[in-house]
């Protein structure tokens, strides 16, 4: 293991000044420490951001809910504001059925964690060229035609994307920028490119969710009931007028290198009532563009069911 | 001649009672020290460098860069130039250093050049294994062709169960210190009395020089008998480091890659029979692999061995993958899964309840009466007759189903010697070179000794886990409880006899008219003529009484303290989500006999553990190999999936404790209860789905594929 420095800043400014070449941000550590142990990452310095008070907390500010990036998954799932407005986030957090990980893991860390692709984690690179296509790809992406076949590991990303959330990012030059979650996740086309729109010297400082109330939900299909990565998830956010949908946002997780938005399914729900039948059709539409690999066509069915059941859950209809 | 036989069931005060395991608080509070917890002063850490290639020849190896790292104390080459590596993960070199991190860095610094050779790591498709297949010959009984021709009904099915690993929670390894004239060896082992000799042999030393100690160990399941190459290398590293203790435990990835697997088993099976459920013919074409040496060969047909007309063909496949080791009932879980699946499919084909088909064919087994009673009991516990519905009749997105698995095992006691000492102050100690591998052996030995001496549990101190004690066999084959209980019983009877000889004259009663009871020595039939245990022991003078007891397998059955022949049935109820293919356990029921049950509470716990392993194997456990790289892709606890608590469902254990079974003496339990669960769960899923999922584990993709195949059929 390569030795590294450990820094413990108390302000964002100080943290940014410490994020020089080879430095990495440490929050919950549930992913980073295993990446270091497996030699996938070899940071020269770890910058612990848990001591920065301004990066924590959940509040309502103006037209937005603000979630600090160092809020733990457990804090998120048990927060009354979040529980009241965003069941989609609560359900996504609780899908991580490990109290240990929920207690340590952070919201920002969930968004920034690296993919779990077993070729990547054993030192074959994020794209693992040739290995995934010809190898064991049952957990890999069914969406995306590029070089990236891994699936984004984030549990909260699809939900935040469906909720229209924005990330505020601070850069070392003192500037901040707003990046919609939908643009935060990227599918790299070459080895060495990152899968998130966060430079190594930047910090996510705020997660902002717009307030207009929606009916929202997340449904996750998982092999094990105990802690396990999802096989497919769907998060939905619906604006309603009476029983009719006026706007729908549907995002699928763990089926592509980024969360995948189901635009066709969203469109066909406008003006509809959510019923088992309309939800089923939306699910089918959501996976129309999928291009499965040799072993993972079954994930189309799972994504379809996840969309259907997320819609029914959001609308308060029995799912099975 | 001393009388060793067990006291009658109704007179036992400790044996047969539900006594909590004595070391439970030690283990649950973290005070129990496992070999991997041994941290002596001056401890060094050792790390293996393993081969990244599944098949290769070592061309050269340069350890100089490792030796140059500060803190490294020794470096050893294990697979030198010219060595042909047959699986990824093979040990190539080992390094010891003052910290684990330095040892890891040093192992990485070693430069190895390989000539990479072609490999094969997958055997699920027999057509693709080419010359790696080796036929084991055909066995024919009766006239299978005619039986199939004349049959009223027949089925043909494909079934498969993949390689799984032992996945021991405490990985394989040891702490070892090789001083001037002896080796202190703290291995995580199932074989305290033999592993020292094994290490001595590897190191070409007299066996007398190896001192073994293992008080607790974190799981072996059949994979922790030998000292292993890494144990020997750790000892050599210690010697080359001036005798400092060296800790070498495999990391999780290496543990899952090279420390043992259960062979796979695949088969195309045909069953012929009558419409009333009677089976008349069996044909199986099976193949298996457990690594480079081929694989196990499941005994087919399992339990229903007397199907009159049978044809069996088996093929072994050699793979460049980590080698097989005994896995809790070698070959039996696979055989039970294959056989019970085919029988259940035969039942579904003729529209019968598989419970009735199993009952109908019990005369084809060797213990029809026992199985009949057990099936009836299991059905009662799971409410089979009320719940069962043919798969074809089920509707809805969430469906439940029921299934059966069956088991048979030997379980006779192994060779075991025990020394029991009664001290003049009344304290009692038992010394035995056995081990408690998590099965409550310590507790059971205490029960036997205390029962025999008429003392409470707290009066007996059991010492095991050390090879300075009288030798006792390895814990494999479900042989421990029979062996250690018998040797302990004999040692206790022998010691008590000596004590009674000492006190008899003073009491004015012949020794054979005295007995030990309630911490007293009492004249038989005259409870007033008695003295306390303590008083009695004071009569022995200054020298302790120390007597041996021995279980000798060849004469054990005749003596009757332990015998063999355990039977069990398991039933499962599962719930399947027809849209996602996710299978969940509702309940698993086990009905198990193992003769005289020393401790029903810890026995039930052992069965519950076996059921959890069955849930893992049926629903999620599978070694996944990558043909391109030749490596295990899921050598971790993330994608090598084991059940967590929410996955286990309700476990119901019924120990078949009856006078009839009790009279057979003690029979081992560890393995028989780990056999039938996979079959029961797979069959329950087939019943729920209305279609067979050919291969376990029952992952969503396999379940959905089976449903899609039925729709397309």
Coordinates of N, CA and C in Angstrom, one line a residue, chain B residues 423-501:
Chain B
X423 N -8.7 -35.3 40.8 CA -7.7 -34.8 41.8 C -8.2 -35.0 43.2
X424 N -7.3 -35.1 44.1 CA -7.7 -35.4 45.5 C -8.6 -34.3 46.1
X425 N -8.6 -33.1 45.5 CA -9.5 -32.0 46.0 C -10.9 -32.1 45.3
X426 N -11.1 -33.2 44.5 CA -12.4 -33.4 43.9 C -12.6 -32.8 42.6
X427 N -11.6 -32.0 42.1 CA -11.8 -31.4 40.8 C -11.5 -32.5 39.7
X428 N -12.1 -32.3 38.6 CA -12.0 -33.2 37.5 C -11.6 -32.5 36.2
X429 N -10.6 -33.1 35.5 CA -10.3 -32.6 34.2 C -10.2 -33.7 33.2
X430 N -10.6 -33.3 32.0 CA -10.6 -34.2 30.8 C -9.7 -33.6 29.8
X431 N -8.7 -34.4 29.4 CA -7.8 -34.0 28.3 C -8.0 -34.8 27.1
X432 N -8.2 -34.2 26.0 CA -8.5 -34.9 24.7 C -8.0 -34.1 23.5
X433 N -7.3 -34.7 22.7 CA -6.6 -34.0 21.5 C -7.6 -33.8 20.4
X434 N -8.8 -33.4 20.8 CA -9.9 -33.1 19.8 C -10.0 -31.6 19.6
X435 N -11.0 -31.2 18.9 CA -11.2 -29.7 18.6 C -12.6 -29.4 18.6
X436 N -13.0 -28.2 19.0 CA -14.4 -27.8 18.9 C -14.4 -26.8 17.7
X437 N -15.0 -27.4 16.5 CA -15.0 -26.5 15.3 C -16.3 -25.7 15.2
X438 N -16.8 -25.5 16.4 CA -18.1 -24.6 16.4 C -19.3 -25.5 16.7
X439 N -19.1 -26.8 16.9 CA -20.2 -27.7 17.0 C -20.6 -28.0 18.5
X440 N -19.9 -27.3 19.4 CA -20.2 -27.6 20.9 C -19.6 -28.9 21.4
X441 N -18.5 -29.3 20.8 CA -17.8 -30.5 21.2 C -17.4 -30.4 22.7
X442 N -16.8 -29.2 23.1 CA -16.4 -29.0 24.4 C -17.6 -29.2 25.4
X443 N -18.7 -28.7 25.0 CA -19.9 -28.8 25.9 C -20.4 -30.2 26.0
X444 N -20.4 -30.9 24.9 CA -20.9 -32.3 24.9 C -19.9 -33.2 25.7
X445 N -18.6 -33.0 25.5 CA -17.6 -33.8 26.3 C -17.9 -33.6 27.8
X446 N -18.1 -32.4 28.2 CA -18.4 -32.0 29.6 C -19.6 -32.7 30.1
X447 N -20.7 -32.8 29.2 CA -21.9 -33.4 29.6 C -21.7 -34.9 29.9
X448 N -20.9 -35.5 29.0 CA -20.7 -37.0 29.1 C -19.9 -37.3 30.4
X449 N -18.8 -36.5 30.6 CA -18.0 -36.8 31.8 C -18.8 -36.5 33.1
X450 N -19.5 -35.4 33.1 CA -20.2 -35.0 34.3 C -21.4 -36.0 34.6
X451 N -22.0 -36.4 33.5 CA -23.1 -37.5 33.6 C -22.5 -38.7 34.3
X452 N -21.4 -39.2 33.7 CA -20.8 -40.4 34.2 C -20.4 -40.4 35.6
X453 N -19.9 -39.2 36.0 CA -19.4 -39.1 37.4 C -20.4 -38.6 38.4
X454 N -21.6 -38.3 37.9 CA -22.7 -37.8 38.8 C -22.4 -36.4 39.3
X455 N -21.8 -35.6 38.5 CA -21.4 -34.3 38.9 C -22.1 -33.2 38.1
X456 N -22.1 -32.0 38.5 CA -22.7 -30.9 37.7 C -21.7 -30.5 36.6
X457 N -22.1 -29.9 35.6 CA -21.3 -29.4 34.5 C -20.1 -28.6 35.0
X458 N -20.3 -27.8 36.0 CA -19.3 -26.9 36.5 C -18.1 -27.6 37.1
X459 N -18.3 -28.9 37.5 CA -17.3 -29.6 38.2 C -16.3 -30.2 37.3
X460 N -16.5 -30.2 36.0 CA -15.6 -30.8 35.0 C -15.0 -29.8 34.1
X461 N -13.6 -29.9 34.0 CA -12.9 -28.9 33.2 C -12.4 -29.7 32.0
X462 N -12.9 -29.4 30.8 CA -12.5 -30.1 29.6 C -11.3 -29.3 28.9
X463 N -10.3 -30.0 28.6 CA -9.1 -29.4 27.9 C -9.0 -30.1 26.6
X464 N -9.1 -29.3 25.5 CA -8.9 -29.9 24.2 C -8.1 -28.9 23.3
X465 N -8.0 -29.2 22.0 CA -7.4 -28.2 21.1 C -5.9 -28.1 21.2
X466 N -5.2 -29.2 21.8 CA -3.8 -29.2 21.9 C -3.3 -30.6 21.7
X467 N -2.2 -30.7 20.9 CA -1.7 -32.1 20.6 C -0.9 -32.7 21.6
X468 N -0.8 -32.1 22.8 CA -0.1 -32.7 23.9 C -1.1 -33.6 24.7
X469 N -2.4 -33.5 24.3 CA -3.4 -34.4 25.0 C -3.5 -35.7 24.2
X470 N -4.1 -36.7 24.8 CA -4.3 -38.0 24.0 C -4.9 -37.7 22.7
X471 N -4.4 -38.4 21.6 CA -4.8 -38.2 20.3 C -6.3 -38.5 20.0
X472 N -6.9 -37.7 19.3 CA -8.3 -37.9 18.9 C -8.4 -37.5 17.4
X473 N -9.3 -38.1 16.7 CA -9.3 -38.0 15.2 C -9.7 -36.6 14.8
X474 N -9.4 -36.3 13.5 CA -9.8 -35.0 12.9 C -11.4 -35.0 12.8
X475 N -11.9 -33.7 12.8 CA -13.3 -33.6 12.8 C -13.8 -33.5 11.3
X476 N -14.0 -34.7 10.8 CA -14.4 -34.8 9.4 C -15.3 -36.1 9.3
X477 N -16.2 -36.0 8.4 CA -17.1 -37.2 8.2 C -18.1 -37.4 9.3
X478 N -18.3 -36.3 10.1 CA -19.3 -36.4 11.2 C -18.9 -37.5 12.2
X479 N -17.7 -37.5 12.5 CA -17.1 -38.6 13.3 C -16.8 -38.2 14.8
X480 N -16.8 -36.9 15.0 CA -16.3 -36.4 16.3 C -17.2 -36.8 17.5
X481 N -18.4 -36.5 17.4 CA -19.3 -36.7 18.6 C -19.3 -38.1 19.1
X482 N -19.3 -39.1 18.1 CA -19.3 -40.5 18.5 C -18.0 -40.8 19.1
X483 N -16.9 -40.4 18.5 CA -15.6 -40.7 19.0 C -15.3 -40.1 20.4
X484 N -15.5 -38.8 20.5 CA -15.1 -38.2 21.8 C -16.0 -38.6 22.9
X485 N -17.3 -38.8 22.6 CA -18.2 -39.1 23.7 C -17.9 -40.5 24.2
X486 N -17.5 -41.4 23.3 CA -17.2 -42.8 23.7 C -15.9 -42.8 24.5
X487 N -14.9 -42.2 24.0 CA -13.6 -42.2 24.8 C -13.8 -41.5 26.1
X488 N -14.5 -40.4 26.1 CA -14.7 -39.7 27.4 C -15.5 -40.6 28.4
X489 N -16.5 -41.3 27.9 CA -17.3 -42.1 28.7 C -16.5 -43.2 29.3
X490 N -15.6 -43.8 28.5 CA -14.8 -44.9 29.0 C -13.8 -44.4 30.0
X491 N -13.2 -43.3 29.7 CA -12.2 -42.7 30.7 C -12.9 -42.4 32.0
X492 N -14.1 -41.9 31.9 CA -14.8 -41.5 33.1 C -15.2 -42.7 33.9
X493 N -15.7 -43.7 33.2 CA -16.1 -45.0 33.9 C -14.8 -45.6 34.6
X494 N -13.7 -45.6 33.8 CA -12.5 -46.2 34.4 C -12.0 -45.5 35.6
X495 N -12.0 -44.2 35.6 CA -11.5 -43.4 36.7 C -12.5 -43.5 37.9
X496 N -13.8 -43.5 37.6 CA -14.7 -43.7 38.7 C -14.5 -45.0 39.4
X497 N -14.3 -46.0 38.6 CA -14.1 -47.4 39.1 C -12.9 -47.4 40.1
X498 N -11.8 -46.7 39.8 CA -10.7 -46.6 40.7 C -11.1 -45.8 41.9
X499 N -11.8 -44.8 41.8 CA -12.2 -44.0 42.9 C -13.1 -44.9 43.9
X500 N -14.0 -45.6 43.3 CA -14.9 -46.5 44.1 C -14.1 -47.5 44.8
X501 N -13.1 -48.0 44.2 CA -12.2 -49.0 44.9 C -11.6 -48.4 46.1

